[in-house]
Short mmCIF file of C-alpha atoms in Angstrom, two decimals:
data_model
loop_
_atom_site.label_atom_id
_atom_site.label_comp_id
_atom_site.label_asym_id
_atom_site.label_seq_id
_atom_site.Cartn_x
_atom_site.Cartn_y
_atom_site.Cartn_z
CA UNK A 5 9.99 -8.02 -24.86
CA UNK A 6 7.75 -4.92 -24.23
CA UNK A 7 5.45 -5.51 -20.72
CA UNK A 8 3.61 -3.69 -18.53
CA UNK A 9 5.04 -2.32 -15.42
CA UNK A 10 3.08 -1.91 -11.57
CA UNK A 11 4.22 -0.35 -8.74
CA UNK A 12 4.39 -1.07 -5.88
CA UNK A 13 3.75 -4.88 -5.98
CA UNK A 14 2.36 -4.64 -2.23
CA UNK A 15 0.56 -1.67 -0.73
CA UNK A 16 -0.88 -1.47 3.20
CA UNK A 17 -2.66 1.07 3.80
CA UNK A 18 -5.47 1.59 6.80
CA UNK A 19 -9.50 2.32 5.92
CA UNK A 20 -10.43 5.05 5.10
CA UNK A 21 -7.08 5.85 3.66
CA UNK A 22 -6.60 6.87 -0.05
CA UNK A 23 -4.24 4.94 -2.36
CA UNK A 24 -2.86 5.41 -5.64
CA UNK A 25 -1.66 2.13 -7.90
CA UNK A 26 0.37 2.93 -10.88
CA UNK A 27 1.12 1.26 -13.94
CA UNK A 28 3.51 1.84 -17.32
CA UNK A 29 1.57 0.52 -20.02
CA UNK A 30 3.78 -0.69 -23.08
CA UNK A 31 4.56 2.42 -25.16
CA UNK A 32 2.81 2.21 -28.31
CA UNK A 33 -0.62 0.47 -27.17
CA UNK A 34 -3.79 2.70 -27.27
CA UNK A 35 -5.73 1.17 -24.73
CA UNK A 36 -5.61 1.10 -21.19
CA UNK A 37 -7.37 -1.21 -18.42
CA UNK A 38 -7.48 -1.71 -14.83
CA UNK A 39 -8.83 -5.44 -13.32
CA UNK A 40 -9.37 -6.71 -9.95
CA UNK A 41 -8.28 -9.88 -8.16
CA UNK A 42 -9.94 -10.65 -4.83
CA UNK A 43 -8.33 -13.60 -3.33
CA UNK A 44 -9.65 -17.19 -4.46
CA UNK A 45 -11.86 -15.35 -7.08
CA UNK A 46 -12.11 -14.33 -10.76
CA UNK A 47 -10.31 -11.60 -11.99
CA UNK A 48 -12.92 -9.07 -12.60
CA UNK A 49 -12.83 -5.84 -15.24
CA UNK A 50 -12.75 -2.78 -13.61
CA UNK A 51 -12.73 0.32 -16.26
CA UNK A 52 -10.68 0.87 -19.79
CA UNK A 53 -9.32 4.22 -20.65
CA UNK A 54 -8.94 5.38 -24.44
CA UNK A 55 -8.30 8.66 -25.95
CA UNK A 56 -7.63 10.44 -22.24
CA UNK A 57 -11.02 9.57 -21.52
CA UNK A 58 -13.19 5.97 -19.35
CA UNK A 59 -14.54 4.29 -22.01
CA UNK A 60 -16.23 1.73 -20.29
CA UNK A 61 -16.75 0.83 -16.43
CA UNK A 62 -18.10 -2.00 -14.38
CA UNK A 63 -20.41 -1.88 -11.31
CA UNK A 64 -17.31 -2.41 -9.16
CA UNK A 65 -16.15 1.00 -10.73
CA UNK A 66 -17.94 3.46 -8.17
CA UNK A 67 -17.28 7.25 -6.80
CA UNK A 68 -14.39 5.80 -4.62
CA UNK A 69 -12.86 5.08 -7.69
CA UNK A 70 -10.75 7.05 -10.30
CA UNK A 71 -8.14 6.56 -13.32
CA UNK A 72 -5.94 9.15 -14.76
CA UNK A 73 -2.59 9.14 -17.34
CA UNK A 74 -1.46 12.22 -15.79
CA UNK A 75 2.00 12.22 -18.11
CA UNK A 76 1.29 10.25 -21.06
CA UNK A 77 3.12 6.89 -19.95
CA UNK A 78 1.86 6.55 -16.41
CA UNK A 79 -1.60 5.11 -15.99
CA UNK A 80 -3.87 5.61 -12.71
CA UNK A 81 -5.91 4.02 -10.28
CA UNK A 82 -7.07 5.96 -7.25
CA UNK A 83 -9.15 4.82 -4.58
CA UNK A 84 -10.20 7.90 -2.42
CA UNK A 85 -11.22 6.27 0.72
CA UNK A 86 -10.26 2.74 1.02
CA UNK A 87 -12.67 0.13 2.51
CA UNK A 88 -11.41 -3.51 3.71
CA UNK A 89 -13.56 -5.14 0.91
CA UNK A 90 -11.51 -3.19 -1.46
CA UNK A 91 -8.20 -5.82 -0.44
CA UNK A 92 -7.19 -7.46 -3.70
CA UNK A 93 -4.72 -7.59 -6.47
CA UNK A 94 -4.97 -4.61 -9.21
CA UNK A 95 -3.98 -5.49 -12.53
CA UNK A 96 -3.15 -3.04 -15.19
CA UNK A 97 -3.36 -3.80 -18.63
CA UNK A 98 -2.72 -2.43 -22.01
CA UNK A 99 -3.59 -3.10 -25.80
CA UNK A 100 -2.61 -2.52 -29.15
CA UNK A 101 -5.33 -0.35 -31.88
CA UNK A 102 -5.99 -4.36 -34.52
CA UNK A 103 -4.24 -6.05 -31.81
CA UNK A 104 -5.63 -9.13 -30.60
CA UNK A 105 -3.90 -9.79 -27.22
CA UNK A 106 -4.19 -7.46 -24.28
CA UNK A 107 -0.77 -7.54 -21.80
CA UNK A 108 -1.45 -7.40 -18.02
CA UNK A 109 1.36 -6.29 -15.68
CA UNK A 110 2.44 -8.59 -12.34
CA UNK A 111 -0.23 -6.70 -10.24
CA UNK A 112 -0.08 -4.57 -7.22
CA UNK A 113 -1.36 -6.57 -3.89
CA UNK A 114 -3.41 -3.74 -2.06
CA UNK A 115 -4.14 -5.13 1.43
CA UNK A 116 -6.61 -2.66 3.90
CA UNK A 117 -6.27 -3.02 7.45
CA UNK B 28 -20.04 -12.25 -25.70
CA UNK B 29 -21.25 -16.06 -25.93
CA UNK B 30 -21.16 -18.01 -22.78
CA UNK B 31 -18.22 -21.01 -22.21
CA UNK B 32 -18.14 -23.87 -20.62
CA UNK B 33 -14.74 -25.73 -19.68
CA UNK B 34 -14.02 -28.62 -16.78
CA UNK B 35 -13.22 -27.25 -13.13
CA UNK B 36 -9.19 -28.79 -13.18
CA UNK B 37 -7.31 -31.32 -15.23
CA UNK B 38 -4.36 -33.08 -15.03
CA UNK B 39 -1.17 -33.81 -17.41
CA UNK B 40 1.63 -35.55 -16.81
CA UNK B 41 5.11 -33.53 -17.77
CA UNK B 42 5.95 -34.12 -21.11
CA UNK B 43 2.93 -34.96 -22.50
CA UNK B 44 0.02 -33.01 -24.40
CA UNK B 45 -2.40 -31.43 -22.54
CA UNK B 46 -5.78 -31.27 -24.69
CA UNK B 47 -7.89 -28.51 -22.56
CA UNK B 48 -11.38 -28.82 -24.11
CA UNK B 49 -13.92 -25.33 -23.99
CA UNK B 50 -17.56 -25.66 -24.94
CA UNK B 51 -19.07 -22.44 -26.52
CA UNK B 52 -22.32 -23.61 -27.96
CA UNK B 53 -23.74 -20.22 -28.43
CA UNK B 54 -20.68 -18.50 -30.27
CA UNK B 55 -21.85 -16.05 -33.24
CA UNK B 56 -20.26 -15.59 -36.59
CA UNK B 57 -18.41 -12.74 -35.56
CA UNK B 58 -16.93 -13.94 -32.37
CA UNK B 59 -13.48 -15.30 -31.50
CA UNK B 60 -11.90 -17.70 -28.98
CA UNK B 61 -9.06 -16.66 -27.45
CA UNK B 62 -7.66 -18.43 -24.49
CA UNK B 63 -5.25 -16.81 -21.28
CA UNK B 64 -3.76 -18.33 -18.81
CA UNK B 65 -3.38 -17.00 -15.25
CA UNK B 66 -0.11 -18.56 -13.23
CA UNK B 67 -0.17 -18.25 -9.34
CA UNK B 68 -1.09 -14.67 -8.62
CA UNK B 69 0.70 -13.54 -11.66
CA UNK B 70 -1.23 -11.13 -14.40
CA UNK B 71 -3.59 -13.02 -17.17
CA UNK B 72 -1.46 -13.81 -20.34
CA UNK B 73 -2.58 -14.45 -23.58
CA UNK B 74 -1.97 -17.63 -25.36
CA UNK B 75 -3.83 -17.56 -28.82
CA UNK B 76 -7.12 -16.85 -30.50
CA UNK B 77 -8.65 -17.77 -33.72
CA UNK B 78 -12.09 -17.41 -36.00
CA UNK B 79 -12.52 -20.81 -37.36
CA UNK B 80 -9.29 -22.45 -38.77
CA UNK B 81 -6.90 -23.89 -36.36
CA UNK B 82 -3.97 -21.76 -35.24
CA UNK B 83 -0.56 -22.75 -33.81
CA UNK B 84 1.94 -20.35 -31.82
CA UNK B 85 4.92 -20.90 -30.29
CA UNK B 86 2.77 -21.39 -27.07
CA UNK B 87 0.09 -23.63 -28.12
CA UNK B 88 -2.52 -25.01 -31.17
CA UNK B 89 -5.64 -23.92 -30.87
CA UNK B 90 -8.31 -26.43 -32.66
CA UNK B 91 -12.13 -25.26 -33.51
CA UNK B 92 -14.46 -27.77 -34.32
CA UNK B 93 -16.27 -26.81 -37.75
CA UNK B 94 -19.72 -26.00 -36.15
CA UNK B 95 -17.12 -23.73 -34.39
CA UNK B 96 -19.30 -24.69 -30.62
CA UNK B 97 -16.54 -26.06 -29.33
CA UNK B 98 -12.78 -26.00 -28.98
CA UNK B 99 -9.44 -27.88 -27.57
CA UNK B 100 -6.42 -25.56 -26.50
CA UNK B 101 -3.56 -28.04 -26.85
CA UNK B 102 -0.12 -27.52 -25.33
CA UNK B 103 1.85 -30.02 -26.73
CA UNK B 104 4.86 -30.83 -24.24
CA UNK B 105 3.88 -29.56 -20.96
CA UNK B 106 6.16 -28.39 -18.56
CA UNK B 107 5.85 -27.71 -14.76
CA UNK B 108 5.56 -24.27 -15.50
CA UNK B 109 2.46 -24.46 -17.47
CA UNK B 110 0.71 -25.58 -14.33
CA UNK B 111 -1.97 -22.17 -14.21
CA UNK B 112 -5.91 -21.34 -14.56
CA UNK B 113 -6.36 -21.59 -18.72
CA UNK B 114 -9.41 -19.27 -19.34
CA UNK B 115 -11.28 -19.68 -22.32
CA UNK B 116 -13.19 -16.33 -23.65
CA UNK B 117 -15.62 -15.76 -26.78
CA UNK B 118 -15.80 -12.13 -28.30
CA UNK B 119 -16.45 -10.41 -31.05
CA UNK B 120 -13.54 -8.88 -32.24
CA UNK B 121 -13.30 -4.98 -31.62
CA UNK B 122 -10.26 -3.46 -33.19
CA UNK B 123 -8.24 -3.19 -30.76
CA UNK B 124 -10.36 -2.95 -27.32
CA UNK B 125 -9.61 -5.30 -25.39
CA UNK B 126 -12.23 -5.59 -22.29
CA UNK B 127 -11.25 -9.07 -21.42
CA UNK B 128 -14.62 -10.93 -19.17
CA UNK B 129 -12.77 -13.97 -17.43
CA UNK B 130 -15.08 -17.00 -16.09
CA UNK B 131 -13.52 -19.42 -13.50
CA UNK B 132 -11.51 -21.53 -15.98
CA UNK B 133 -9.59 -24.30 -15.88
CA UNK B 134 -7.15 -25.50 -13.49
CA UNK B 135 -4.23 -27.23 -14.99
CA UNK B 136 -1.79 -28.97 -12.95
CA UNK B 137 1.19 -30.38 -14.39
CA UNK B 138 2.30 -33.71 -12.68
CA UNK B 139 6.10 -34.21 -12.62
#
């Protein structure tokens, strides 16, 4: 069965520090999301990507923040200058154009120091 | 997207049924219930949506009471390794897009 791939699964990296998560999305879905997992609490949206372009963002979402598909199978999320607040699981996700179900990937633990 | 209301945690012993109920008083015509499920630290997975009739998968049945404000996600052997947060989420349906908004759900532990 077709999932959604993250690398790496755990990331350290120090303040201040910029990180980049990445993520496969399955091959023939349209739509691309990135979510947020801070320990204990809900898993929160973050921004979608359609057409090479953000379609939507949250708050959360701020200047710090970028996504890119840089080769047309590898999906993006930068942070440029980490913070410790910013510790959580990312989770990638991807959906199908009449598709009902969007498919997250395993998540990447980012943990700032 | 309507609001939902479901209990904090349930349990279920193995091998039974495990009837998760989901109040969504405020649902429109054009909205859907779909339900996820989140297993320790693992990514969200969908289980099943529907309009108004019920659905079945070869997850889980999906009943929608016919003033459509509330719902039961029913999972009708459980197994130890459907012990996970069961989310469910009212939204129109879009096509395609996705934008999933998760509330705390409910915690389902599976007693052995």
């Amino acid at each position: 069965e077709p999932e959604v791939t993250q690398t790496p699964s755990h990331q350290v990296t120090q303040m201040g520090q910029e990180v980049i998560l990445r993520c496969v999305p399955i091959s023939n879905h349209l739509y691309f999301y990135w979510y947020r997992q801070i320990l204990g609490q809900k898993v929160e949206f973050l921004v979608s990507f359609y057409n090479n372009e953000i379609s939507e963002k949250s708050e959360i979402f701020d200047d710090q923040f970028s996504v890119e598909r840089p080769d047309g199978s590898n999906f993006t999320l930068k942070i440029r200058s980490t913070k410790l607040e910013d510790s959580a699981m990312y989770f990638c996700a991807s959906s199908e154009q009449g598709r009902a179900e969007a498919f997250f990937g395993q998540g990447t633990r980012l943990t700032v120091v | 997207d309507a609001k939902t209301t479901q209990p904090p945690s349930m349990d279920c012993a193995e091998g039974r049924a495990a009837n998760l109920p989901c109040n969504h008083s405020t649902i429109s015509g054009n909205e859907y219930v779909y339900w996820y499920r989140q297993i320790h630290s693992q990514g969200p997975q969908y289980i099943i949506h529907g309009l108004k009739n019920n659905e079945t998968n070869e997850m889980a049945s999906l009943i929608i009471t016919e003033d459509r404000k509330s719902s039961t996600l029913i999972l009708p052997h459980a197994t130890l390794r459907d012990t996970a947060v069961y989310y469910c989420i009212v939204r129109a349906d879009s096509g395609g897009y996705q934008k999933v908004t998760f509330g705390t759900g409910t915690k389902l532990q599976v007693i052995p």
